[in-house]
Structure formats: C-alpha cells, structure tokens
C-alpha positions as CSV (number, residue, x, y, z in Angstrom):
1,M,-14.6,23.0,28.8
2,F,-17.8,20.9,28.9
3,I,-16.0,18.1,30.8
4,V,-14.4,20.2,33.5
5,D,-15.8,23.8,33.7
6,A,-19.4,22.7,33.0
7,K,-19.2,19.6,35.0
8,S,-21.6,20.9,37.6
9,L,-24.3,21.8,35.1
10,D,-27.1,19.4,34.3
11,E,-27.0,17.4,31.1
12,A,-29.7,19.4,29.3
13,T,-27.9,22.7,29.9
14,R,-24.6,21.2,28.6
15,V,-26.3,20.0,25.5
16,R,-27.9,23.4,24.9
17,L,-24.5,25.2,25.4
18,L,-22.9,22.7,23.0
19,L,-25.5,23.2,20.2
20,H,-25.4,26.9,20.7
21,R,-21.9,26.8,19.1
22,L,-23.3,25.6,15.8
23,D,-24.2,27.9,13.0
24,A,-27.7,27.8,11.5
25,P,-26.9,25.3,8.6
26,S,-25.0,23.0,10.9
27,F,-27.7,23.0,13.5
28,E,-30.4,22.3,10.9
29,K,-28.3,19.4,9.6
30,Y,-28.0,18.0,13.2
31,V,-31.7,18.4,14.0
32,N,-32.7,16.6,10.8
33,Y,-30.2,13.8,11.4
34,I,-31.5,12.9,14.9
35,L,-35.2,12.8,13.9
36,P,-37.6,11.7,15.3
37,Q,-35.8,12.7,18.5
38,T,-35.6,16.4,19.4
39,P,-32.3,18.0,20.7
40,Q,-33.7,18.1,24.2
41,E,-34.1,14.3,24.2
42,V,-30.5,13.5,23.2
43,K,-28.0,13.0,26.0
44,F,-24.7,14.9,26.1
45,D,-22.5,11.9,25.2
46,D,-24.8,10.9,22.4
47,A,-24.8,14.4,21.1
48,I,-21.0,14.5,21.0
49,S,-20.9,11.2,19.2
50,T,-23.5,12.4,16.6
51,L,-21.6,15.6,16.0
52,K,-18.4,13.7,15.4
53,D,-20.1,11.5,12.8
54,L,-21.6,14.5,11.1
55,F,-18.8,17.0,11.2
56,G,-15.7,15.0,12.1
57,P,-13.0,13.9,9.5
58,Q,-14.6,12.0,6.7
59,Q,-11.4,10.5,5.3
60,S,-10.6,6.9,5.9
61,L,-7.5,6.1,8.0
62,F,-5.8,4.7,4.9
63,S,-6.4,8.0,3.1
64,T,-5.2,10.0,6.0
65,R,-2.0,8.1,6.2
66,Y,-1.5,8.4,2.4
67,I,-1.8,12.2,2.7
68,C,0.7,12.3,5.6
69,L,3.3,10.3,3.6
70,K,2.9,12.7,0.7
71,L,3.8,15.7,2.7
72,T,6.5,18.0,1.2
73,K,8.1,21.2,2.4
74,D,6.7,24.4,0.9
75,P,9.6,26.7,-0.2
76,K,8.0,29.6,1.7
77,D,7.8,27.6,5.0
78,D,10.6,27.6,7.5
79,F,11.7,24.3,9.1
80,A,9.8,25.0,12.3
81,T,6.5,25.5,10.4
82,Y,7.2,22.4,8.3
83,A,8.0,20.4,11.5
84,G,4.8,21.5,13.1
85,R,2.8,20.5,10.0
86,V,4.4,17.1,10.0
87,N,3.7,16.6,13.8
88,R,0.0,17.5,13.2
89,E,-0.4,15.0,10.4
90,C,1.5,12.3,12.2
91,A,-0.8,12.7,15.2
92,K,-3.6,11.6,12.8
93,F,-1.6,8.5,11.7
94,N,-3.0,6.4,14.6
95,I,0.1,4.3,15.1
96,N,1.5,3.1,18.4
97,C,4.4,0.9,19.5
98,N,2.1,-2.0,20.3
99,Q,1.2,-2.4,16.6
100,Y,4.6,-3.8,15.8
101,R,4.7,-6.4,18.5
102,R,4.7,-10.0,17.3
103,Y,3.2,-13.0,19.1
104,A,3.8,-16.7,18.7
105,T,2.1,-19.8,20.3
106,V,4.8,-22.2,21.5
107,K,4.1,-25.5,23.0
108,V,6.0,-25.8,26.3
109,V,5.8,-29.4,27.6
110,Y,2.9,-29.9,25.2
111,Q,1.1,-27.0,26.7
112,P,0.3,-24.1,24.1
113,I,1.6,-20.8,25.6
114,N,1.2,-17.4,23.9
115,F,4.5,-15.5,23.9
116,Q,5.4,-12.0,22.9
117,V,8.4,-12.4,20.6
118,D,11.2,-10.3,22.0
119,S,14.5,-10.7,20.1
120,A,16.2,-8.2,22.5
121,S,15.6,-10.4,25.5
122,D,18.3,-13.0,26.4
123,L,15.8,-15.0,28.5
124,T,12.5,-16.6,27.9
125,V,10.2,-15.6,30.8
126,T,6.8,-16.8,31.7
127,Y,4.2,-15.0,33.8
128,K,3.8,-16.5,37.2
129,K,0.2,-15.7,37.9
130,K,-1.2,-17.2,34.7
131,T,1.2,-19.3,32.7
132,W,3.1,-21.0,35.5
133,Q,-0.1,-21.8,37.4
134,L,-1.7,-23.0,34.1
135,M,1.1,-25.5,33.7
136,G,0.3,-26.9,37.1
137,E,3.0,-25.0,39.1
138,P,5.9,-27.3,38.3
139,E,8.9,-27.3,40.7
140,L,11.4,-24.5,40.0
141,Q,15.1,-24.4,40.6
142,T,16.7,-21.4,42.1
143,S,18.2,-19.0,39.6
144,L,21.3,-17.0,40.3
145,L,20.9,-14.7,37.3
146,I,20.2,-11.0,37.7
147,A,17.8,-9.8,35.0
148,H,16.9,-6.2,34.0
149,S,14.2,-4.8,31.7
150,A,14.9,-2.6,28.7
151,S,14.4,0.4,30.9
152,G,17.0,-0.8,33.4
153,D,14.6,-1.9,36.1
154,R,15.4,-5.1,38.1
155,I,13.3,-8.1,37.2
156,Q,12.9,-10.5,40.1
157,L,13.3,-14.1,38.8
158,L,11.3,-16.5,40.9
159,G,13.1,-19.5,39.5
160,Q,14.0,-21.5,36.4
161,R,13.0,-24.8,34.9
162,Q,14.5,-26.8,32.0
163,C,11.8,-27.9,29.6
164,T,11.1,-29.1,26.1
165,Y,9.4,-26.6,23.8
166,S,8.3,-26.8,20.1
167,F,7.0,-24.5,17.4
168,H,5.7,-26.0,14.2
169,D,8.1,-28.8,13.3
170,A,11.1,-27.4,15.4
171,S,11.7,-28.8,18.9
172,A,14.4,-28.0,21.4
173,Q,15.2,-27.9,25.1
174,G,16.2,-24.9,27.2
175,N,15.6,-22.9,30.4
176,S,12.4,-21.1,31.0
177,Y,12.4,-18.5,33.8
178,V,9.4,-17.5,35.9
179,A,8.8,-13.9,37.0
180,N,6.0,-11.4,37.7
181,T,6.3,-9.8,34.2
182,P,3.2,-8.4,32.5
183,S,3.4,-11.0,29.7
184,N,5.3,-14.0,28.5
185,L,8.5,-13.1,26.6
186,L,10.1,-15.4,24.0
187,G,13.8,-14.7,24.2
188,A,16.6,-14.8,21.6
189,E,17.8,-18.4,22.5
190,W,14.4,-19.9,21.9
191,I,13.8,-17.8,18.8
192,V,17.0,-19.0,17.2
193,K,16.5,-22.7,18.1
194,M,13.0,-22.7,16.6
195,G,13.8,-20.6,13.5
196,I,11.3,-17.9,14.3
197,Y,13.5,-15.1,13.0
198,A,12.6,-16.1,9.4
199,L,8.9,-15.9,10.3
200,M,8.7,-12.6,12.0
201,D,6.7,-10.9,9.2
202,C,4.2,-13.8,9.2
203,L,3.5,-13.7,13.0
204,P,0.3,-12.1,14.2
205,S,0.4,-8.7,15.8
206,T,-2.5,-9.3,18.2
207,E,-2.4,-11.3,21.4
208,P,-3.5,-14.0,21.9
209,G,-5.6,-16.7,20.1
210,Q,-4.0,-16.6,16.7
211,Q,-2.1,-19.8,16.1
212,A,1.3,-18.8,14.6
213,E,1.7,-22.4,13.4
214,I,-0.8,-21.6,10.7
215,N,1.4,-18.8,9.4
216,A,4.6,-20.8,9.8
217,S,3.5,-23.3,7.2
218,I,3.4,-20.4,4.7
219,A,6.9,-19.4,5.5
220,D,8.3,-22.9,4.9
221,Q,8.6,-22.0,1.3
222,T,11.2,-19.3,0.6
223,S,10.3,-16.4,-1.7
224,N,12.6,-17.9,-4.3
225,N,10.7,-21.2,-4.2
226,V,7.4,-19.5,-4.5
227,A,8.6,-17.4,-7.5
228,K,9.8,-20.6,-9.3
229,Q,6.5,-22.4,-8.6
230,L,4.5,-19.5,-10.0
231,Q,6.7,-19.4,-13.1
232,R,6.0,-23.1,-13.7
233,D,2.3,-22.8,-13.1
234,Y,1.8,-19.6,-15.3
235,P,4.5,-19.7,-18.0
236,H,2.6,-17.3,-20.3
237,A,2.6,-14.6,-17.6
238,F,6.4,-14.8,-17.3
239,S,7.1,-15.0,-21.0
240,D,9.4,-12.5,-22.6
241,K,7.0,-12.3,-25.5
242,F,5.4,-8.9,-25.8
243,G,1.7,-8.8,-24.8
244,L,-1.3,-7.7,-26.8
245,Y,-4.7,-6.8,-25.5
246,K,-7.2,-8.6,-27.8
247,M,-10.6,-7.5,-26.4
248,S,-10.7,-4.1,-28.2
249,S,-8.7,-1.6,-30.2
250,A,-8.3,2.2,-29.7
251,T,-10.0,4.5,-32.2
252,L,-9.0,8.2,-32.7
253,Q,-11.6,10.9,-33.5
254,P,-10.2,14.0,-35.2
255,K,-12.1,17.2,-34.6
256,P,-14.2,18.4,-37.6
257,G,-12.1,20.5,-39.9
258,A,-8.8,19.5,-38.2
259,K,-5.8,20.2,-40.5
260,P,-2.9,17.7,-40.6
261,V,0.3,18.9,-38.8
262,F,3.6,17.6,-40.1
263,R,6.6,18.4,-37.8
264,P,10.3,18.0,-38.8
265,K,12.5,15.4,-37.1
266,R,14.8,16.3,-34.2
267,R,18.4,15.5,-33.9
268,V,19.4,12.5,-31.7
269,P,22.7,13.0,-29.8
270,Y,25.5,10.9,-31.3
271,A,26.2,9.3,-27.9
272,A,22.6,8.0,-27.7
273,Q,22.1,7.1,-31.3
274,H,23.2,3.5,-31.0
275,A,20.8,2.8,-28.1
276,V,18.0,4.6,-29.8
277,D,18.5,2.6,-33.0
278,K,18.5,-0.6,-30.9
279,E,15.1,0.5,-29.4
280,F,13.6,1.3,-32.8
281,D,14.7,-2.2,-34.0
282,R,13.0,-3.8,-31.0
283,L,9.8,-1.9,-31.4
284,E,9.7,-2.7,-35.1
285,S,10.4,-6.4,-34.5
286,I,7.5,-6.8,-32.0
287,G,5.0,-4.9,-34.2
288,V,4.7,-1.8,-32.2
289,I,5.8,0.5,-35.1
290,S,5.9,0.1,-38.9
291,K,8.0,1.9,-41.5
292,V,6.0,4.2,-43.8
293,N,7.1,6.4,-46.8
294,Y,4.4,9.1,-46.7
295,S,2.1,10.7,-44.1
296,D,0.1,14.0,-43.8
297,W,0.7,13.8,-40.0
298,A,4.1,13.6,-38.2
299,A,5.3,14.4,-34.7
300,P,8.9,14.6,-33.5
301,I,10.2,12.2,-30.8
302,I,11.8,12.7,-27.5
303,I,14.0,10.2,-25.7
304,V,13.3,9.4,-22.1
305,K,15.7,7.5,-19.9
306,K,13.9,5.0,-17.6
307,S,14.8,4.2,-14.0
308,N,16.4,0.9,-15.1
309,G,18.7,2.6,-17.5
310,S,16.9,1.7,-20.7
311,L,15.4,4.2,-23.2
312,R,11.8,5.0,-24.0
313,I,10.9,6.6,-27.3
314,C,8.0,8.9,-26.9
315,A,6.2,10.9,-29.6
316,E,5.6,14.6,-28.8
317,F,2.0,14.7,-30.0
318,S,1.6,18.0,-28.2
319,T,3.1,19.7,-31.3
320,G,-0.2,19.3,-33.2
321,L,-2.1,16.0,-33.1
322,N,-3.4,16.3,-29.5
323,D,-5.0,19.7,-30.3
324,A,-6.7,18.1,-33.4
325,L,-8.2,15.1,-31.6
326,N,-11.4,14.8,-29.6
327,L,-10.6,13.5,-26.1
328,H,-11.8,10.0,-25.5
329,Q,-14.2,10.4,-22.6
330,Y,-13.7,7.8,-19.8
331,P,-13.3,8.7,-16.1
332,L,-9.8,8.3,-14.6
333,P,-9.7,7.1,-11.0
334,L,-8.9,9.7,-8.3
335,P,-6.4,8.8,-5.5
336,E,-9.4,8.9,-3.1
337,D,-11.2,6.3,-5.2
338,I,-8.3,4.0,-5.2
339,I,-7.6,4.4,-1.5
340,A,-11.3,3.7,-0.7
341,T,-11.1,0.3,-2.5
342,L,-7.9,-0.6,-0.6
343,N,-9.3,0.4,2.8
344,G,-9.6,-2.6,5.1
345,G,-7.2,-4.7,3.0
346,R,-4.6,-6.9,4.6
347,Y,-2.3,-8.0,1.8
348,F,-1.1,-5.6,-0.9
349,T,1.0,-5.8,-4.0
350,Y,1.4,-3.9,-7.3
351,I,1.4,-5.0,-10.9
352,D,3.8,-3.2,-13.2
353,L,3.0,-3.9,-16.9
354,A,5.9,-3.6,-19.3
355,D,5.2,-0.9,-21.8
356,A,1.5,-0.9,-20.7
357,Y,0.0,1.4,-23.3
358,L,1.9,-0.4,-26.1
359,Q,-0.1,-3.5,-25.4
360,I,-3.3,-1.9,-26.6
361,N,-4.0,-2.2,-30.4
362,V,-4.9,0.8,-32.6
363,D,-7.3,0.3,-35.5
364,D,-6.0,0.7,-39.0
365,Q,-7.7,4.0,-39.8
366,S,-6.2,5.7,-36.8
367,R,-2.6,4.5,-37.3
368,Q,-1.8,7.1,-40.0
369,L,-2.5,9.9,-37.4
370,L,0.2,8.3,-35.1
371,T,3.2,8.9,-37.4
372,I,6.5,10.0,-36.0
373,N,9.3,11.7,-37.8
374,T,12.7,10.3,-36.8
375,H,16.3,10.3,-38.0
376,R,15.5,7.0,-39.6
377,G,12.5,8.2,-41.5
378,L,8.8,8.0,-40.9
379,Y,7.2,5.3,-38.6
380,Q,3.6,4.9,-37.6
381,Y,2.4,3.4,-34.3
382,N,0.3,0.2,-34.5
383,R,-0.2,0.2,-30.7
384,L,-1.3,2.9,-28.3
385,P,1.6,5.3,-27.8
386,F,2.8,7.4,-24.9
387,G,2.1,11.1,-25.1
388,M,-1.2,10.9,-27.0
389,K,-3.9,12.6,-24.9
390,S,-6.5,9.9,-25.2
391,A,-4.0,7.1,-24.2
392,P,-4.8,7.2,-20.4
393,P,-8.6,7.0,-20.8
394,F,-8.3,4.3,-23.5
395,F,-6.0,2.2,-21.3
396,N,-8.1,2.7,-18.2
397,K,-11.3,1.7,-20.1
398,S,-9.5,-1.5,-21.2
399,W,-8.1,-2.3,-17.7
400,T,-11.1,-1.5,-15.5
401,P,-13.3,-4.6,-16.4
402,H,-10.5,-6.9,-15.2
403,W,-9.7,-5.0,-12.0
404,P,-12.3,-6.9,-9.8
405,V,-10.4,-10.2,-10.5
406,F,-7.3,-8.8,-8.9
407,K,-9.2,-7.3,-5.9
408,E,-10.5,-10.7,-4.9
C-alpha cells in the first residue's frame, strides 16, 4: 500500500500513516528506540528498517529451519491445511537453487579459470566475453556439434579448442567449447578425468575466488583412512573399555521424613531372559551394578530394546524413589539455547556416548537408594542410572564444563 497507493504522498505523510498503525506500547517502544531522533526526522525507508528490527521475527535462521523440519500433522487438520502450513514455514527457510551449485578452479593451459561444476553437461563450455578473451582469444576450430541447455534452448557454439587442463594433481587433455553462456560450465568428461566427483561435497558453493585445490587436498584421504588415523592417534577414545567420569560423583538427597519404598520384582519374558541375563553379567563385570543381599529401597526394572537391537535395563524409580528425592537443581539447555550456539557454524558433528549416564559415579551413601529388584535378586547401582529424576541435571552439570572444548 505504501509503495504503490501512497506513492504520490510526501515522505513525512507516509511515515505518519505507517506509525499510525502501531498501538500505544509499540509506538512508545519505537520512539524510545530512535532517540535522540524524533519520528518526524526519520525517513520512510529507515522507519521500515527500524520497525523490522524491533517487531520482525527474532529467531535465527538456524532456529527457523529447525522448527520447519520438526513440523508434524495435527490429527484435527486436513491435508490441505497441513500443506498450507508446510508451505508457509518452507517460505521462511531461505533456500534457493543456487545454494547447491558447486564451483571449481581449473587451470586451462596454465590459466586458472572458475567453472560451475555441472555433471549433467556433456560439454565443457567457456564464456566468450570474459574467459576466452582472458586467455588471449586463441584460435578456435569450427564445431559441428549442436548443443542444447537443460531447458531445451539451443546453445550457439562459437568454436572448440583442444587444450590441456589440470585440477590439483590430475592433468588431462580434451575439447573446450566457447559460447555466450552466462558462466563457465565444467562438463562430465572433464569432471571424470580429474576425479572431481569424489570432491563434490568439498567444493565451495560461492563463485568465484575460492580455490578448490585447497579443499581437494582434504579429500585425498578417504573417510576410511581418516578413521584409521584417528584410531591410531587416540587409542583411548576408541577403546572398548567402559568409561568413568572421575571429576565428581553424584549425590542423592532424600526429602526430610521420606520413607523407604520396596517394590517386588517383575517377571521377565522367557524369550528375553537369556539376553537380559547376559546384560546383567556385562553390567556387573564393568562395575555398573553390584549384588546385595538386603536393602530398604528397591525398584522394579523394565527392559527397553535399543535401535541397534541390544537391550537396556532401566530401573523404574517412578514407583517410589523419585517422589522421595529432592531434585538436583541444574539448568537443562533448551533447544533455542543449543541452536543459538550452533548459529553461524560451518561444520557439524554429533557425539554419541555409550551408556552416557552410566559413566558418572555415584557416592557410596547414595548407592543403597539405587537398588533394583530383579529375577536374579537385588542389585544396587554404582553409577548414575537411567530413570532417576536427578540423572539429567547431574549429567548436564558434569558435561557442561567440557562443552567449550568441542565448540572450538
């Protein structure tokens, strides 16, 4: 409306009409923000920019994309409503087709030329007005080929030239074609001869100026070689030995006047009994649990099948112990907090600790509270178990001091 319908109005009037749409609290916020200027002194474009900063979306792009990827269909919505919601969120995703283009700097007759890597193109084409002239306008041979773009439009080839080209350590000879294309295209033949297919993920997505030879040296080592090298350099990190966090131990605080709760064991299905016994033997051998003969406290167990097919033994402390404990107070990170720390990052990975909670030690006085009643008798946990309400804050408190090391 302000760009078209109010185009004939002077700037001061357009600013006044724009600010008239604000409610009293929003207008006061705007006026205080632009001080020492007054609303009459701010130009229309500047007012628009300021209002976007104040009242526009406050989420980072990373967070916006995360929310979009977490979309699920509400049972009460029909598919048309759901599709509209998906379209709305995807519009905020800020992704376009150019983001997935890849560029490489190839030396053609010792002259570095920036090419867009196009594996769908059969020909390697250079742009006449810039590239061909930059190379000194070498003599061209007539080409009898008829070329078409992806959209089916005819591409007028001005000629061809056999030349030597190289990328990193690879060198080959082939035909380069000259045309009035918008950019230089690196075709399939050259891509194959120089081994660029294996480096696609390492190539820069911005044109030009980024030397792909730098990235190519990274890709010389295959992922298997890198993994083997890391295993040699850090054998303790890849050891099968179960880990133990030695910096601190977890301490449980029962509520004043809390009465012990002893729950009976639960039956284990016969079909799963062998696998459950095997898991008990493993946990006992690595010191996670210990056999005991007596306890005032006891919780039953539940068996959870993990995604890799193995079993996890969890104590169901919700049957009594959790209500009798004071919650260990330590803030847990919100998704927004985690996303904010990742915003602007370029390389991402994740660390999956094996039986993470069980790597935290529990002090001697608290262990008697962590007793489980099983088909094999009573066991007590020596490590922080799953299902105990203070386990997440305990673990997060232990992990947080080491997090900056991984962010660097």
